XYZ file of C-alpha atoms in Angstrom:
201
model
C 0.000 0.000 0.000
C 2.858 2.389 0.819
C 4.481 1.637 -2.541
C 1.197 2.265 -4.393
C 0.699 5.546 -2.536
C 4.250 6.635 -3.403
C 3.725 5.800 -7.101
C 0.459 7.740 -7.191
C 2.191 10.735 -5.636
C 4.946 10.526 -8.281
C 2.403 10.365 -11.118
C 0.471 13.313 -9.701
C 3.694 15.299 -9.285
C 4.749 14.627 -12.888
C 1.268 15.410 -14.275
C 1.163 18.750 -12.427
C 4.625 19.621 -13.757
C 3.633 18.791 -17.335
C 0.473 20.891 -16.999
C 2.419 23.832 -15.557
C 4.976 23.641 -18.366
C 2.224 23.589 -21.026
C 0.526 26.528 -19.329
C 3.883 28.349 -19.355
C 4.297 27.748 -23.095
C 0.776 29.027 -23.791
C 1.417 32.145 -21.696
C 4.720 32.773 -23.484
C 3.024 32.502 -26.889
C 0.361 34.957 -25.723
C 3.067 37.417 -24.643
C 2.462 36.955 -20.909
C 6.128 36.393 -20.093
C 5.940 36.904 -16.328
C 3.080 34.402 -15.935
C 4.941 31.977 -18.211
C 8.088 32.244 -16.122
C 6.111 31.577 -12.915
C 4.619 28.397 -14.418
C 7.974 27.182 -15.753
C 9.665 27.858 -12.417
C 7.045 25.932 -10.421
C 7.422 22.926 -12.715
C 11.221 23.218 -12.811
C 11.479 23.275 -9.028
C 9.489 20.018 -9.005
C 12.290 18.513 -11.121
C 10.590 18.584 -14.539
C 13.398 18.647 -17.125
C 11.596 20.485 -19.937
C 10.561 23.241 -17.529
C 14.130 23.511 -16.205
C 15.276 24.137 -19.773
C 12.531 26.759 -20.254
C 13.525 28.531 -17.022
C 17.097 28.589 -18.322
C 15.892 30.271 -21.519
C 13.915 32.832 -19.510
C 16.953 33.726 -17.404
C 19.269 33.796 -20.427
C 17.057 36.151 -22.434
C 15.374 38.064 -19.608
C 11.868 36.884 -20.466
C 9.464 37.219 -17.551
C 12.348 37.772 -15.150
C 15.626 39.652 -14.853
C 18.380 38.431 -17.153
C 20.774 36.279 -15.098
C 23.302 34.084 -16.928
C 24.429 32.324 -13.754
C 20.870 31.203 -12.984
C 20.378 30.269 -16.639
C 23.478 28.086 -16.387
C 22.171 26.466 -13.194
C 18.852 25.461 -14.793
C 20.489 24.334 -18.042
C 22.814 22.196 -15.919
C 19.846 20.600 -14.101
C 18.146 19.739 -17.395
C 21.414 18.564 -18.979
C 21.927 16.098 -16.107
C 18.638 14.500 -17.183
C 19.950 14.246 -20.772
C 17.851 17.055 -22.285
C 19.793 17.500 -25.587
C 19.106 21.204 -26.127
C 19.982 21.913 -22.483
C 23.245 20.023 -22.994
C 24.024 22.334 -25.913
C 23.085 25.503 -24.010
C 24.945 24.473 -20.859
C 28.039 23.616 -22.910
C 28.014 27.107 -24.418
C 27.529 28.603 -20.961
C 30.531 26.638 -19.661
C 32.759 27.799 -22.513
C 31.799 31.451 -22.125
C 30.971 32.009 -18.446
C 31.376 28.807 -16.462
C 33.333 28.267 -13.257
C 36.538 26.240 -13.000
C 39.695 26.063 -15.059
C 39.428 26.663 -18.823
C 40.690 23.133 -19.518
C 38.056 21.483 -17.283
C 35.290 23.653 -18.713
C 36.387 22.869 -22.261
C 36.493 19.114 -21.616
C 33.050 19.070 -19.982
C 31.571 21.310 -22.690
C 32.884 19.103 -25.512
C 31.407 16.012 -23.827
C 28.005 17.724 -23.564
C 28.182 19.009 -27.147
C 28.965 15.518 -28.434
C 25.969 14.112 -26.548
C 23.701 16.821 -27.947
C 25.136 16.394 -31.463
C 24.571 12.628 -31.200
C 20.937 13.339 -30.297
C 20.582 15.293 -33.562
C 20.811 18.879 -32.287
C 21.982 20.772 -35.394
C 23.248 23.743 -33.366
C 25.491 21.422 -31.335
C 26.830 19.738 -34.483
C 27.672 23.116 -36.028
C 29.234 24.513 -32.857
C 31.274 21.359 -32.293
C 32.468 21.352 -35.902
C 33.843 24.871 -35.616
C 35.269 24.129 -32.155
C 37.207 21.149 -33.491
C 38.477 23.150 -36.474
C 39.561 26.222 -34.511
C 40.205 24.873 -31.023
C 43.444 24.911 -29.058
C 44.213 21.419 -30.387
C 42.485 21.296 -33.780
C 41.023 17.961 -34.897
C 40.103 18.862 -38.449
C 38.614 15.513 -39.555
C 36.270 15.479 -36.565
C 35.363 19.082 -37.258
C 34.406 18.295 -40.858
C 32.360 15.286 -39.684
C 30.212 17.432 -37.398
C 29.935 20.282 -39.901
C 28.671 17.824 -42.521
C 26.064 16.514 -40.076
C 24.817 20.056 -39.457
C 24.971 20.922 -43.177
C 22.946 17.816 -44.039
C 20.343 18.983 -41.493
C 19.991 22.214 -43.470
C 22.406 24.566 -41.690
C 23.685 26.953 -44.382
C 26.561 28.302 -42.285
C 27.911 24.783 -41.694
C 27.627 24.076 -45.429
C 29.728 27.207 -46.032
C 32.357 25.991 -43.520
C 32.494 22.608 -45.280
C 33.231 24.531 -48.477
C 36.093 26.332 -46.712
C 37.461 22.961 -45.564
C 37.485 21.637 -49.135
C 38.976 24.858 -50.508
C 41.806 24.878 -47.951
C 42.238 21.122 -47.444
C 41.252 21.144 -43.755
C 40.439 17.604 -42.646
C 39.702 16.575 -46.246
C 41.581 16.320 -49.530
C 41.750 19.785 -51.097
C 39.144 19.936 -53.878
C 38.107 23.277 -55.383
C 35.217 21.752 -57.373
C 33.782 20.227 -54.181
C 34.300 23.538 -52.358
C 32.314 25.342 -55.085
C 29.514 22.773 -54.822
C 29.202 23.407 -51.079
C 29.435 27.175 -51.514
C 26.621 27.080 -54.095
C 24.406 25.005 -51.807
C 25.123 27.324 -48.872
C 24.455 30.434 -50.982
C 21.153 28.966 -52.214
C 20.000 28.507 -48.605
C 20.929 32.005 -47.483
C 24.627 32.136 -46.566
C 25.934 35.643 -47.300
C 29.527 34.481 -46.731
C 29.106 31.738 -49.337
C 27.786 34.270 -51.892
C 30.780 36.505 -51.225
C 33.170 33.560 -51.543
C 31.630 32.573 -54.875
C 32.060 36.122 -56.188
C 35.711 36.060 -55.060
């Protein structure tokens, strides 16, 4: 009986959190940012991962509350611990730009989170990781191209442009001007200003 009672409490707790998060989304869409933040925060403090991510967004962008990057990082971290892919991406960026600890530790943790998010199909994480591997302190060009191609194949024009640069300069791939032009054309067709400029050059 105690076990059944505990399970019912857990279900009720989760259902309330889901409802609060949905209510928060509806309020945000209606432009009621403060009410949305209140709903997200109530659900987040009950441990609901999606709401924790939404609270992070509110703190990062100052929607419904004061902008506070440290609090945004805290809530992204909570959601990332529960394997929320977009929170992993956001928390990784927070670590690289603002996080506590030594730069080397932050970098290592951020790359691990970015790889998890990229593996879950988050295009932004694939693109960010690709550039990080190409331009990092210890460049790993082949890995960078791999992630940039993943993002490009998901429709990211900027990543497609960077793949073109890799082929033009021979970074992580065999230098191939024809292949570079192909990627530049695709990137330009989907809105990359840099690709259009490169084609003109």
